[in-house]
Amino acid sequence: MKKLLLLPLFLVLLSASLFAADTYDKGNQIFSFNIGTTIPTFTYFFSDNSSSTLVGPGEGNTGMKVGGYGGISYQVFNTSKTAIGGEIGYNFNFSAAKMLFTAVPFYAKYTYIPVQGGWDIPISFGLGGAYIKYNDASLMTMYANMEVGVTWFPGENWGFGLNTGLWLIPEFNYYENLQQDNALAGFVPITLSISYRQ
Amino acid sequence: MKKKYILTSIALSLLLSFMLLSCNADATAGLFRQISNASAPVGIVYKQIVGLDTTAPKTLYFLTDEGLYKKSDGSISTKLVANEEGEIIQTAYYDKGVGKVIYQTNDNTGKIYSYDLASNTKESIPISDFSAFVYVKLLPNGLVLTGDSSNNFDLYNYTTLDSAVVSIPTTLSEYDLGPVLQLSGKKHTSLSENPMLISFVNESGGYKHFYITGSTATELDSSTSGMRFTAISVANNILYLMELDDSEGVIYKANNVADAVTTNTTFTKIHETALTYGMYAFMYGYYDSANSVTKLITKPAGINDALYEINIDASGVTARNVDDGYGKYLDAAEIKDSYEKDAGKLLVATSNNGMFEINLATNTSSSAENYTLD
């Protein structure tokens, strides 16, 4: 019952934040550490039948297990509600064969923060590259993501957040014999963050 | 406007860089394909399929990295001889006639040991002693390849040192022993049934190849002296050899029937696979009499390479990857050994993925460890 009462209270606070004066000004900065897990969501091979998209973690699906991610990001506000910056991180997932898949994404990040103050709700879009490696295969490829989160700032500067979203990592092979394996992989990250703003 | 131009240039440069950098040059398959094909290790690292006793209850003998095992129909596998430090079993031979599994360890003593199946005991006294030789290697067909200090090489039956079964006829003082090739799926069979090829190599990379059949060792034509063979196969009484040319497999066909290969037999190149093969490649020969097609089933070295089937008929040679049907589970596996139960019906043991039963006639494969002994 208490939980049911908390939800409207939370929504009221959010609504108030929406119409409250902006917390950030142009030039403010946010520095964040993120750590969490990544869930292999799908792998789609362009040359295969579209109905055979591999979905979910594990053998017979994407072949990857739930993994881990850590990253650092820096953003600076260009308006009171939007910030631009970048993030670099390290992601790993073990395959069903107990071999390691690694990805090092590095990307530019654009964030829109419609709700801000004690509670921030950042909605981010990232575009950049990723170095990915597994067994005898490794390549530099493109990387895109969309993330949404909620960050609680109990004080002026430090905040604690929870984020999720979708990563997209394509694989376009240069060599003809590998082009049948061109693919698009998707991951859902769930991360905790510690942010410092000023 | 200028800002837009700069941003577009940066984006295009990044895109171009990624396209150029996305070579994946050393990969045997696409990265995400490799991952999606990954399967969990079964916990058995096979080294050799030693033999199959088809008398009920049918029993399979095999080597793993842990030792010698047997598995009977309807029961779990039992360890017969455990590997120990300095006594790791290298090769074994199932001698059905005497009811023993004969094996050689890495103790470098030249002694051959045995396990008695009737009494279920590891016999403490070596069954034979080849310690007088510098080089001693038990083969899966029960023969022992020996070499002395003068580089004279012979094949003995493991039971006796009195007289060699086959002697390599040529002086090989400037040569070292090279690959010892037996037929995939038929390594356990006797020389009277199936041939083998023993190669010797000198310091400059020149080879002498000896085709061994029955009690005869025939040196192959000198045109093969520059070739490093990695697999041998006989199908429909035709001898096929796979040469490693810069690590890529090239298939040659003997111009005499296998039973009549002589020193003067020449070879014709029939197919270049353009695939990389290891030092001892899997190449199983099968003659599909219904369609008059000889099939050479090969497994390239890349752990993610599918089986590669070479079809030879009157109209020529064609080839295809087999990543479904009988090759469904073997495209992400390293084949360690195979055992022909019947023509076109094989047990295939892999390094980490378990054992499979494949059937070329029905184009089917069992899943890992779901093989039968029928």
Coordinates of C-alpha atoms in Angstrom, one line a residue:
Chain A
M1 CA 0.0 0.0 0.0
K2 CA 2.9 2.3 0.9
K3 CA 4.5 1.5 -2.5
L4 CA 1.3 2.5 -4.2
L5 CA 1.3 5.8 -2.4
L6 CA 5.0 6.4 -3.3
L7 CA 4.4 6.1 -7.1
P8 CA 2.0 9.1 -7.4
L9 CA 4.3 11.0 -5.1
F10 CA 7.2 10.3 -7.4
L11 CA 5.1 11.3 -10.5
V12 CA 4.2 14.6 -8.8
L13 CA 7.8 15.3 -8.0
L14 CA 8.7 14.5 -11.7
S15 CA 5.9 16.8 -13.0
A16 CA 7.1 19.5 -10.7
S17 CA 10.6 19.1 -12.0
L18 CA 9.4 19.3 -15.6
F19 CA 8.0 22.8 -15.0
A20 CA 10.7 23.9 -12.6
A21 CA 13.4 26.3 -13.5
D22 CA 16.4 24.6 -15.3
T23 CA 19.2 23.4 -13.1
Y24 CA 21.8 23.6 -15.7
D25 CA 23.2 26.4 -17.7
K26 CA 25.3 26.4 -20.9
G27 CA 28.8 25.5 -19.8
N28 CA 27.9 23.2 -16.9
Q29 CA 29.6 19.8 -17.0
I30 CA 28.8 16.2 -16.0
F31 CA 31.4 13.5 -15.5
S32 CA 30.2 10.0 -14.9
F33 CA 31.5 6.5 -14.2
N34 CA 29.2 3.7 -15.4
I35 CA 29.4 0.0 -14.4
G36 CA 26.9 -2.7 -15.0
T37 CA 25.9 -5.6 -17.2
T38 CA 25.1 -6.1 -20.9
I39 CA 22.5 -8.5 -22.1
P40 CA 23.0 -9.9 -25.6
T41 CA 19.6 -9.2 -27.2
F42 CA 19.8 -10.2 -30.9
T43 CA 22.1 -11.0 -33.8
Y44 CA 20.8 -10.5 -37.2
F45 CA 22.7 -11.8 -40.2
F46 CA 21.8 -9.8 -43.3
S47 CA 22.3 -12.8 -45.7
D48 CA 20.2 -15.1 -43.6
N49 CA 16.4 -15.4 -43.6
S50 CA 15.1 -12.5 -41.6
S51 CA 12.9 -14.8 -39.6
S52 CA 16.1 -16.5 -38.3
T53 CA 17.2 -13.6 -36.2
L54 CA 18.9 -15.0 -33.2
V55 CA 17.3 -13.6 -30.0
G56 CA 18.5 -13.7 -26.4
P57 CA 21.6 -14.9 -24.6
G58 CA 23.0 -18.4 -24.7
E59 CA 23.8 -21.4 -27.0
G60 CA 21.6 -21.7 -30.0
N61 CA 20.6 -18.0 -29.7
T62 CA 23.2 -15.2 -29.9
G63 CA 25.7 -17.5 -28.4
M64 CA 26.8 -14.9 -25.9
K65 CA 26.1 -14.9 -22.2
V66 CA 25.2 -11.9 -20.0
G67 CA 28.4 -9.8 -19.7
G68 CA 29.8 -6.7 -18.0
Y69 CA 30.5 -3.1 -18.9
G70 CA 32.4 -0.2 -17.5
G71 CA 32.8 3.2 -18.9
I72 CA 33.5 6.9 -18.3
S73 CA 31.8 9.8 -19.9
Y74 CA 32.2 13.5 -20.0
Q75 CA 29.5 16.0 -21.2
V76 CA 29.2 19.7 -21.3
F77 CA 25.9 21.6 -21.6
N78 CA 25.4 23.5 -24.8
T79 CA 21.9 24.6 -23.7
S80 CA 20.1 24.4 -20.4
K81 CA 18.6 21.1 -21.5
T82 CA 21.1 19.4 -23.8
A83 CA 24.7 18.3 -23.4
I84 CA 27.3 17.0 -25.8
G85 CA 30.3 14.9 -25.0
G86 CA 31.6 11.4 -25.3
E87 CA 32.1 8.1 -23.6
I88 CA 34.6 5.3 -23.8
G89 CA 34.1 1.9 -22.2
Y90 CA 35.0 -1.8 -22.1
N91 CA 32.4 -4.5 -22.5
F92 CA 32.9 -8.3 -22.3
N93 CA 30.6 -11.3 -22.8
F94 CA 31.6 -15.0 -22.7
S95 CA 30.4 -17.1 -25.5
A96 CA 28.8 -20.5 -25.0
A97 CA 32.2 -22.0 -25.8
K98 CA 33.5 -20.0 -22.8
M99 CA 35.6 -17.8 -25.0
L100 CA 35.7 -14.0 -24.5
F101 CA 34.0 -11.5 -26.7
T102 CA 35.2 -7.9 -26.0
A103 CA 34.1 -4.6 -27.3
V104 CA 35.6 -1.2 -26.7
P105 CA 33.1 1.4 -27.7
F106 CA 34.1 5.1 -28.0
Y107 CA 31.5 7.5 -29.2
A108 CA 30.1 11.0 -29.2
K109 CA 27.1 11.5 -27.0
Y110 CA 24.2 13.8 -27.2
T111 CA 22.0 14.0 -24.2
Y112 CA 18.6 15.6 -23.7
I113 CA 17.6 16.1 -20.0
P114 CA 13.9 17.2 -19.9
V115 CA 13.7 16.6 -16.2
Q116 CA 16.5 18.0 -14.1
G117 CA 17.2 19.1 -10.5
G118 CA 17.2 16.6 -7.7
W119 CA 16.2 14.0 -10.2
D120 CA 17.6 14.0 -13.7
I121 CA 16.2 11.9 -16.5
P122 CA 18.8 11.9 -19.3
I123 CA 17.9 10.6 -22.7
S124 CA 21.1 10.0 -24.7
F125 CA 22.0 9.1 -28.2
G126 CA 25.6 7.9 -29.1
L127 CA 27.3 7.4 -32.3
G128 CA 30.9 6.4 -32.9
G129 CA 33.1 3.3 -33.2
A130 CA 33.9 0.1 -31.4
Y131 CA 36.8 -2.2 -31.5
I132 CA 35.4 -5.8 -31.2
K133 CA 37.3 -9.0 -30.8
Y134 CA 36.5 -12.7 -30.5
N135 CA 38.7 -15.7 -31.2
D136 CA 40.6 -15.1 -34.4
A137 CA 38.3 -12.2 -35.5
S138 CA 38.8 -8.6 -34.6
L139 CA 37.7 -5.4 -36.3
M140 CA 37.0 -1.8 -35.9
T141 CA 33.3 -1.1 -36.6
M142 CA 30.6 1.4 -36.0
Y143 CA 28.6 1.7 -32.8
A144 CA 25.3 3.4 -32.0
N145 CA 23.3 3.5 -28.9
M146 CA 20.2 5.1 -27.2
E147 CA 20.0 5.2 -23.5
V148 CA 17.6 6.5 -20.9
G149 CA 18.2 6.7 -17.2
V150 CA 17.4 8.3 -13.9
T151 CA 19.9 10.1 -11.7
W152 CA 19.4 11.2 -8.2
F153 CA 21.4 14.1 -6.9
P154 CA 21.1 14.1 -3.1
G155 CA 23.3 17.2 -2.9
E156 CA 24.7 19.8 -5.2
N157 CA 27.2 17.8 -7.1
W158 CA 27.2 14.1 -6.7
G159 CA 24.5 11.9 -8.2
F160 CA 23.7 8.2 -8.5
G161 CA 21.9 6.8 -11.5
L162 CA 20.4 3.8 -13.2
N163 CA 20.5 3.5 -17.0
T164 CA 19.4 1.2 -19.7
G165 CA 18.9 1.3 -23.5
L166 CA 20.0 -0.4 -26.6
W167 CA 23.4 -0.8 -28.3
L168 CA 23.8 -1.6 -32.0
I169 CA 27.1 -3.0 -33.3
P170 CA 27.2 -3.8 -37.0
E171 CA 29.8 -6.1 -38.6
F172 CA 30.6 -5.3 -42.2
N173 CA 33.3 -7.5 -43.5
Y174 CA 35.7 -6.4 -46.2
Y175 CA 36.6 -9.8 -47.5
E176 CA 34.1 -11.5 -49.9
N177 CA 34.3 -14.8 -48.2
L178 CA 33.2 -13.2 -44.9
Q179 CA 30.4 -11.0 -46.3
Q180 CA 27.8 -13.7 -45.8
D181 CA 28.5 -13.2 -42.1
N182 CA 27.7 -9.5 -42.1
A183 CA 25.5 -8.9 -39.1
L184 CA 24.0 -6.4 -36.7
A185 CA 24.2 -7.2 -33.0
G186 CA 22.1 -5.6 -30.3
F187 CA 22.8 -5.4 -26.6
V188 CA 20.7 -4.1 -23.7
P189 CA 23.0 -2.5 -21.0
I190 CA 21.8 -2.0 -17.5
T191 CA 24.3 0.2 -15.6
L192 CA 24.7 2.1 -12.4
S193 CA 26.4 5.4 -12.6
I194 CA 28.1 7.9 -10.3
S195 CA 28.1 11.4 -11.6
Y196 CA 29.7 14.6 -10.6
R197 CA 28.2 17.9 -12.0
Q198 CA 29.3 21.4 -11.8
Chain B
M1 CA 27.2 26.6 -43.3
K2 CA 30.9 26.2 -42.8
K3 CA 30.2 24.3 -39.5
K4 CA 27.9 21.9 -41.3
Y5 CA 30.6 21.2 -43.9
I6 CA 33.2 20.5 -41.3
L7 CA 30.8 18.1 -39.4
T8 CA 29.9 16.3 -42.6
S9 CA 33.6 15.9 -43.5
I10 CA 34.4 14.5 -40.0
A11 CA 31.5 12.0 -40.3
L12 CA 32.5 10.9 -43.8
S13 CA 36.1 10.5 -42.7
L14 CA 35.1 8.4 -39.7
L15 CA 32.8 6.3 -41.9
L16 CA 35.6 5.7 -44.5
S17 CA 38.1 4.9 -41.7
F18 CA 35.8 2.3 -40.3
M19 CA 35.2 0.8 -43.6
L20 CA 39.0 0.5 -44.3
L21 CA 39.7 -0.7 -40.8
S22 CA 37.0 -3.3 -40.7
C23 CA 39.1 -5.9 -42.5
N24 CA 38.8 -8.7 -40.0
A25 CA 41.7 -10.1 -42.0
D26 CA 42.7 -13.1 -40.0
A27 CA 39.2 -14.4 -39.3
T28 CA 38.0 -17.8 -40.5
A29 CA 34.4 -16.6 -40.2
G30 CA 32.5 -13.5 -39.2
L31 CA 32.9 -12.5 -35.6
F32 CA 29.2 -12.7 -34.7
R33 CA 28.8 -15.9 -36.8
Q34 CA 31.6 -17.5 -34.8
I35 CA 29.9 -16.5 -31.5
S36 CA 26.5 -17.7 -32.6
N37 CA 27.9 -21.0 -33.6
A38 CA 29.7 -21.5 -30.3
S39 CA 28.6 -24.4 -28.2
A40 CA 29.4 -25.3 -24.7
P41 CA 32.3 -27.7 -24.2
V42 CA 31.1 -31.2 -23.3
G43 CA 34.0 -31.7 -20.8
I44 CA 35.6 -34.5 -22.8
V45 CA 38.8 -33.7 -24.8
Y46 CA 39.0 -36.6 -27.2
K47 CA 42.4 -37.7 -28.6
Q48 CA 41.7 -40.9 -30.4
I49 CA 38.9 -43.4 -31.2
V50 CA 40.8 -46.6 -30.4
G51 CA 38.4 -49.3 -31.5
L52 CA 34.9 -50.7 -31.5
D53 CA 33.9 -54.2 -30.4
T54 CA 30.7 -55.0 -32.2
T55 CA 29.9 -58.0 -30.1
A56 CA 27.1 -57.4 -27.7
P57 CA 27.2 -55.4 -25.6
K58 CA 28.9 -53.2 -28.1
T59 CA 31.9 -51.3 -26.6
L60 CA 33.8 -48.3 -27.8
Y61 CA 37.3 -47.7 -26.7
F62 CA 38.7 -44.2 -26.8
L63 CA 41.5 -41.9 -25.5
T64 CA 40.9 -38.5 -23.9
D65 CA 43.3 -36.1 -22.3
E66 CA 42.5 -38.0 -19.0
G67 CA 43.3 -41.5 -20.2
L68 CA 41.9 -44.6 -21.8
Y69 CA 38.1 -45.2 -21.6
K70 CA 35.5 -47.6 -22.7
K71 CA 31.8 -47.1 -23.2
S72 CA 29.4 -49.9 -23.7
D73 CA 25.9 -49.6 -25.2
G74 CA 23.5 -48.2 -22.6
S75 CA 26.1 -47.4 -20.0
I76 CA 28.3 -44.5 -19.0
S77 CA 31.9 -44.4 -19.9
T78 CA 34.5 -46.1 -17.6
K79 CA 38.1 -45.1 -17.2
L80 CA 40.4 -48.0 -17.8
V81 CA 43.8 -46.4 -17.5
A82 CA 44.3 -42.9 -16.1
N83 CA 47.0 -40.6 -17.5
E84 CA 49.6 -39.7 -15.0
E85 CA 52.5 -37.3 -15.1
G86 CA 55.2 -38.8 -17.3
E87 CA 52.8 -41.6 -18.4
I88 CA 50.3 -39.9 -20.6
I89 CA 48.9 -42.2 -23.2
Q90 CA 49.9 -41.1 -26.7
T91 CA 48.3 -43.8 -28.9
A92 CA 46.4 -47.0 -28.4
Y93 CA 45.4 -50.0 -30.5
Y94 CA 42.5 -52.3 -29.7
D95 CA 43.6 -55.9 -30.4
K96 CA 40.3 -57.8 -30.4
G97 CA 42.0 -61.1 -31.0
V98 CA 43.8 -61.1 -27.7
G99 CA 41.2 -58.9 -25.8
K100 CA 43.7 -56.2 -24.9
V101 CA 44.1 -52.5 -25.5
I102 CA 47.7 -51.8 -26.4
Y103 CA 49.1 -48.4 -25.7
Q104 CA 52.2 -46.2 -25.6
T105 CA 52.8 -43.5 -23.1
N106 CA 55.2 -40.5 -23.2
D107 CA 57.6 -42.2 -20.9
N108 CA 60.1 -42.3 -23.8
T109 CA 61.2 -45.8 -22.9
G110 CA 60.3 -47.5 -26.1
K111 CA 58.1 -49.9 -24.2
I112 CA 54.5 -50.8 -25.2
Y113 CA 51.9 -51.4 -22.5
S114 CA 48.6 -53.2 -22.4
Y115 CA 45.3 -53.3 -20.6
D116 CA 43.6 -56.7 -20.3
L117 CA 39.9 -56.4 -20.9
A118 CA 39.0 -59.8 -19.6
S119 CA 40.6 -59.2 -16.2
N120 CA 40.1 -55.5 -16.3
T121 CA 43.7 -54.9 -15.3
K122 CA 46.5 -52.6 -16.4
E123 CA 49.3 -55.1 -17.0
S124 CA 52.4 -54.1 -15.1
I125 CA 54.9 -55.7 -17.4
P126 CA 55.2 -54.1 -20.8
I127 CA 53.8 -56.3 -23.6
S128 CA 56.8 -55.4 -25.8
D129 CA 60.0 -53.6 -25.5
F130 CA 61.3 -51.6 -28.4
S131 CA 63.9 -49.7 -26.3
A132 CA 66.7 -50.8 -28.6
F133 CA 65.4 -48.2 -31.1
V134 CA 65.9 -44.4 -31.1
Y135 CA 62.5 -43.7 -32.4
V136 CA 59.4 -45.7 -31.4
K137 CA 55.8 -44.9 -32.2
L138 CA 52.8 -47.2 -31.8
L139 CA 50.3 -46.6 -34.6
P140 CA 46.5 -47.0 -34.3
N141 CA 46.7 -50.1 -36.5
G142 CA 48.9 -52.0 -34.0
L143 CA 52.1 -51.5 -35.9
V144 CA 55.1 -49.9 -34.3
L145 CA 57.2 -47.5 -36.4
T146 CA 60.8 -47.7 -35.4
G147 CA 63.9 -45.7 -36.3
D148 CA 67.5 -46.6 -35.4
S149 CA 70.6 -44.3 -35.0
S150 CA 71.4 -44.7 -38.7
N151 CA 67.9 -43.5 -39.7
N152 CA 66.7 -46.9 -40.8
F153 CA 63.0 -47.1 -40.4
D154 CA 60.8 -50.2 -40.1
L155 CA 57.3 -51.1 -39.2
Y156 CA 56.9 -54.0 -36.7
N157 CA 53.9 -55.7 -35.4
Y158 CA 53.7 -54.7 -31.7
T159 CA 53.9 -58.4 -30.7
T160 CA 57.3 -59.1 -32.2
L161 CA 60.7 -57.6 -32.9
D162 CA 61.9 -60.7 -34.8
S163 CA 61.1 -59.4 -38.2
A164 CA 59.7 -56.2 -39.6
V165 CA 56.4 -56.2 -41.3
V166 CA 57.7 -53.5 -43.7
S167 CA 61.1 -51.9 -44.1
I168 CA 61.7 -48.5 -45.7
P169 CA 64.1 -49.6 -48.4
T170 CA 66.1 -46.4 -48.9
T171 CA 69.0 -44.9 -46.9
L172 CA 67.6 -41.9 -45.1
S173 CA 70.7 -40.6 -43.4
E174 CA 70.1 -37.0 -44.4
Y175 CA 66.4 -37.1 -43.7
D176 CA 64.2 -36.8 -40.6
L177 CA 60.9 -38.5 -40.1
G178 CA 58.0 -36.3 -41.4
P179 CA 54.3 -36.9 -41.4
V180 CA 52.9 -40.4 -40.9
L181 CA 49.6 -40.4 -42.6
Q182 CA 46.8 -42.9 -42.3
L183 CA 43.3 -42.9 -43.8
S184 CA 40.8 -40.8 -41.9
G185 CA 38.2 -43.1 -40.3
K186 CA 40.4 -46.2 -41.0
K187 CA 43.5 -45.7 -39.0
H188 CA 42.7 -48.8 -37.0
T189 CA 42.6 -51.0 -40.0
S190 CA 45.5 -53.3 -41.1
L191 CA 47.9 -52.5 -43.9
S192 CA 46.4 -55.4 -45.9
E193 CA 43.1 -53.5 -45.9
N194 CA 44.3 -49.9 -46.2
P195 CA 47.5 -48.2 -47.1
M196 CA 49.4 -45.4 -45.3
L197 CA 52.0 -42.9 -46.3
I198 CA 55.3 -42.2 -44.4
S199 CA 57.2 -39.1 -45.4
F200 CA 60.8 -38.0 -44.6
V201 CA 62.1 -34.5 -45.0
N202 CA 65.7 -33.2 -45.3
E203 CA 67.0 -29.8 -44.2
S204 CA 66.3 -28.1 -47.5
G205 CA 62.6 -29.1 -47.4
G206 CA 62.9 -32.0 -49.9
Y207 CA 60.7 -35.0 -49.2
K208 CA 60.8 -38.7 -49.8
H209 CA 57.3 -40.3 -49.5
F210 CA 56.7 -44.0 -49.0
Y211 CA 53.4 -45.6 -49.9
I212 CA 53.0 -48.5 -47.5
T213 CA 50.6 -51.3 -48.3
G214 CA 50.6 -54.9 -47.3
S215 CA 54.3 -55.6 -46.8
T216 CA 55.6 -53.2 -49.4
A217 CA 57.0 -49.7 -49.1
T218 CA 57.0 -47.9 -52.4
E219 CA 58.8 -44.6 -52.8
L220 CA 56.6 -42.2 -54.7
D221 CA 57.6 -40.5 -57.9
S222 CA 60.3 -37.9 -57.6
S223 CA 57.9 -35.3 -58.8
T224 CA 56.4 -35.4 -55.3
S225 CA 59.7 -34.5 -53.6
G226 CA 58.7 -30.9 -53.2
M227 CA 55.3 -31.7 -51.7
R228 CA 54.4 -31.7 -48.1
F229 CA 51.4 -34.0 -47.8
T230 CA 48.9 -33.6 -45.0
A231 CA 46.2 -36.2 -45.8
I232 CA 45.8 -39.4 -47.7
S233 CA 42.6 -41.0 -48.8
V234 CA 41.5 -44.0 -50.9
A235 CA 38.0 -44.1 -52.5
N236 CA 36.9 -46.4 -55.3
N237 CA 40.4 -47.8 -55.3
I238 CA 41.8 -44.4 -56.3
L239 CA 44.6 -42.8 -54.1
Y240 CA 44.1 -39.1 -53.3
L241 CA 46.7 -36.9 -51.5
M242 CA 46.3 -33.5 -50.1
E243 CA 49.4 -31.3 -50.4
L244 CA 49.9 -28.2 -48.3
D245 CA 50.8 -25.4 -50.6
D246 CA 51.6 -22.4 -48.4
S247 CA 49.2 -24.0 -45.9
E248 CA 46.4 -24.2 -48.5
G249 CA 45.1 -27.7 -49.4
V250 CA 45.6 -29.0 -52.9
I251 CA 44.2 -32.3 -54.0
Y252 CA 46.1 -34.7 -56.2
K253 CA 44.9 -37.9 -57.7
A254 CA 47.2 -40.9 -58.5
N255 CA 47.2 -42.0 -62.1
N256 CA 47.3 -45.6 -61.1
V257 CA 44.7 -47.4 -59.0
A258 CA 45.6 -47.5 -55.4
D259 CA 46.4 -51.2 -55.5
A260 CA 48.9 -50.6 -58.3
V261 CA 50.7 -47.5 -57.1
T262 CA 54.4 -47.9 -58.0
T263 CA 57.5 -45.8 -58.0
N264 CA 56.5 -44.5 -61.4
T265 CA 53.0 -43.5 -60.5
T266 CA 52.5 -39.8 -61.3
F267 CA 49.9 -37.6 -59.8
T268 CA 47.5 -35.1 -61.3
K269 CA 46.3 -31.9 -59.5
I270 CA 42.5 -32.0 -59.5
H271 CA 41.5 -29.3 -57.1
E272 CA 42.8 -26.3 -55.2
T273 CA 40.7 -25.8 -52.0
A274 CA 42.0 -22.2 -51.2
L275 CA 41.4 -23.2 -47.6
T276 CA 44.0 -23.6 -44.9
Y277 CA 44.6 -27.0 -43.5
G278 CA 46.7 -28.2 -40.5
M279 CA 49.7 -30.6 -40.5
Y280 CA 47.4 -33.6 -40.1
A281 CA 44.1 -32.9 -41.9
F282 CA 40.9 -34.9 -41.8
M283 CA 40.1 -36.2 -45.3
Y284 CA 37.6 -39.0 -45.5
G285 CA 37.1 -40.7 -48.8
Y286 CA 33.7 -42.1 -49.7
Y287 CA 32.4 -43.5 -53.0
D288 CA 28.7 -42.9 -53.6
S289 CA 28.2 -45.8 -56.0
A290 CA 24.5 -44.9 -56.6
N291 CA 25.6 -41.6 -58.2
S292 CA 29.1 -42.7 -59.3
V293 CA 30.6 -39.8 -57.3
T294 CA 33.7 -39.9 -55.1
K295 CA 33.4 -37.6 -52.1
L296 CA 36.4 -36.3 -50.2
I297 CA 35.2 -34.9 -46.9
T298 CA 37.8 -32.5 -45.4
K299 CA 38.0 -30.2 -42.4
P300 CA 40.0 -27.0 -42.8
A301 CA 42.2 -25.8 -40.0
G302 CA 40.0 -22.9 -38.9
I303 CA 37.9 -23.9 -36.0
N304 CA 35.0 -22.1 -37.6
D305 CA 35.4 -23.5 -41.0
A306 CA 32.7 -25.8 -42.1
L307 CA 33.4 -29.3 -43.5
Y308 CA 34.5 -29.0 -47.1
E309 CA 33.2 -31.6 -49.5
I310 CA 35.0 -32.3 -52.8
N311 CA 32.9 -34.2 -55.3
I312 CA 34.7 -36.0 -58.2
D313 CA 32.8 -37.6 -61.0
A314 CA 33.0 -38.1 -64.7
S315 CA 32.1 -34.5 -65.4
G316 CA 34.8 -33.0 -63.2
V317 CA 35.4 -31.7 -59.7
T318 CA 33.1 -29.5 -57.7
A319 CA 33.2 -28.5 -54.0
R320 CA 31.0 -27.1 -51.4
N321 CA 30.9 -26.2 -47.7
V322 CA 28.8 -28.5 -45.6
D323 CA 27.4 -26.5 -42.6
D324 CA 24.2 -28.4 -42.4
G325 CA 23.1 -32.1 -42.6
Y326 CA 26.0 -34.3 -41.7
G327 CA 28.3 -31.3 -41.1
K328 CA 25.8 -29.4 -38.9
Y329 CA 27.8 -29.7 -35.7
L330 CA 31.3 -29.8 -37.1
D331 CA 31.7 -26.2 -38.3
A332 CA 32.8 -25.0 -34.9
A333 CA 34.8 -28.0 -33.9
E334 CA 38.3 -29.4 -34.1
I335 CA 38.2 -33.0 -35.4
K336 CA 40.7 -35.1 -33.5
D337 CA 39.9 -38.5 -34.9
S338 CA 37.3 -40.5 -36.7
Y339 CA 36.2 -44.1 -37.0
E340 CA 34.4 -45.7 -39.9
K341 CA 31.6 -47.9 -38.6
D342 CA 30.4 -48.6 -42.1
A343 CA 31.0 -47.0 -45.5
G344 CA 29.9 -43.3 -45.1
K345 CA 29.0 -43.8 -41.5
L346 CA 31.5 -42.3 -39.1
L347 CA 32.1 -41.6 -35.5
V348 CA 33.8 -38.2 -35.3
A349 CA 35.6 -37.2 -32.1
T350 CA 36.4 -33.6 -31.5
S351 CA 38.7 -31.7 -29.2
N352 CA 36.1 -29.9 -27.1
N353 CA 32.7 -30.4 -28.6
G354 CA 32.2 -34.1 -28.0
M355 CA 31.7 -37.1 -30.3
F356 CA 29.3 -37.2 -33.2
E357 CA 27.9 -39.8 -35.5
I358 CA 27.6 -38.7 -39.1
N359 CA 26.0 -40.5 -42.0
L360 CA 26.8 -39.3 -45.5
A361 CA 24.1 -41.5 -47.2
T362 CA 21.3 -40.0 -45.1
N363 CA 23.1 -36.6 -44.7
T364 CA 22.5 -36.6 -41.0
S365 CA 24.5 -36.0 -37.8
S366 CA 23.8 -36.9 -34.2
S367 CA 24.2 -34.1 -31.7
A368 CA 27.2 -34.2 -29.4
E369 CA 27.6 -37.4 -27.5
N370 CA 24.4 -38.8 -28.9
Y371 CA 26.2 -41.3 -31.1
T372 CA 25.3 -45.0 -31.3
L373 CA 27.5 -48.1 -31.6
D374 CA 25.4 -49.8 -34.2

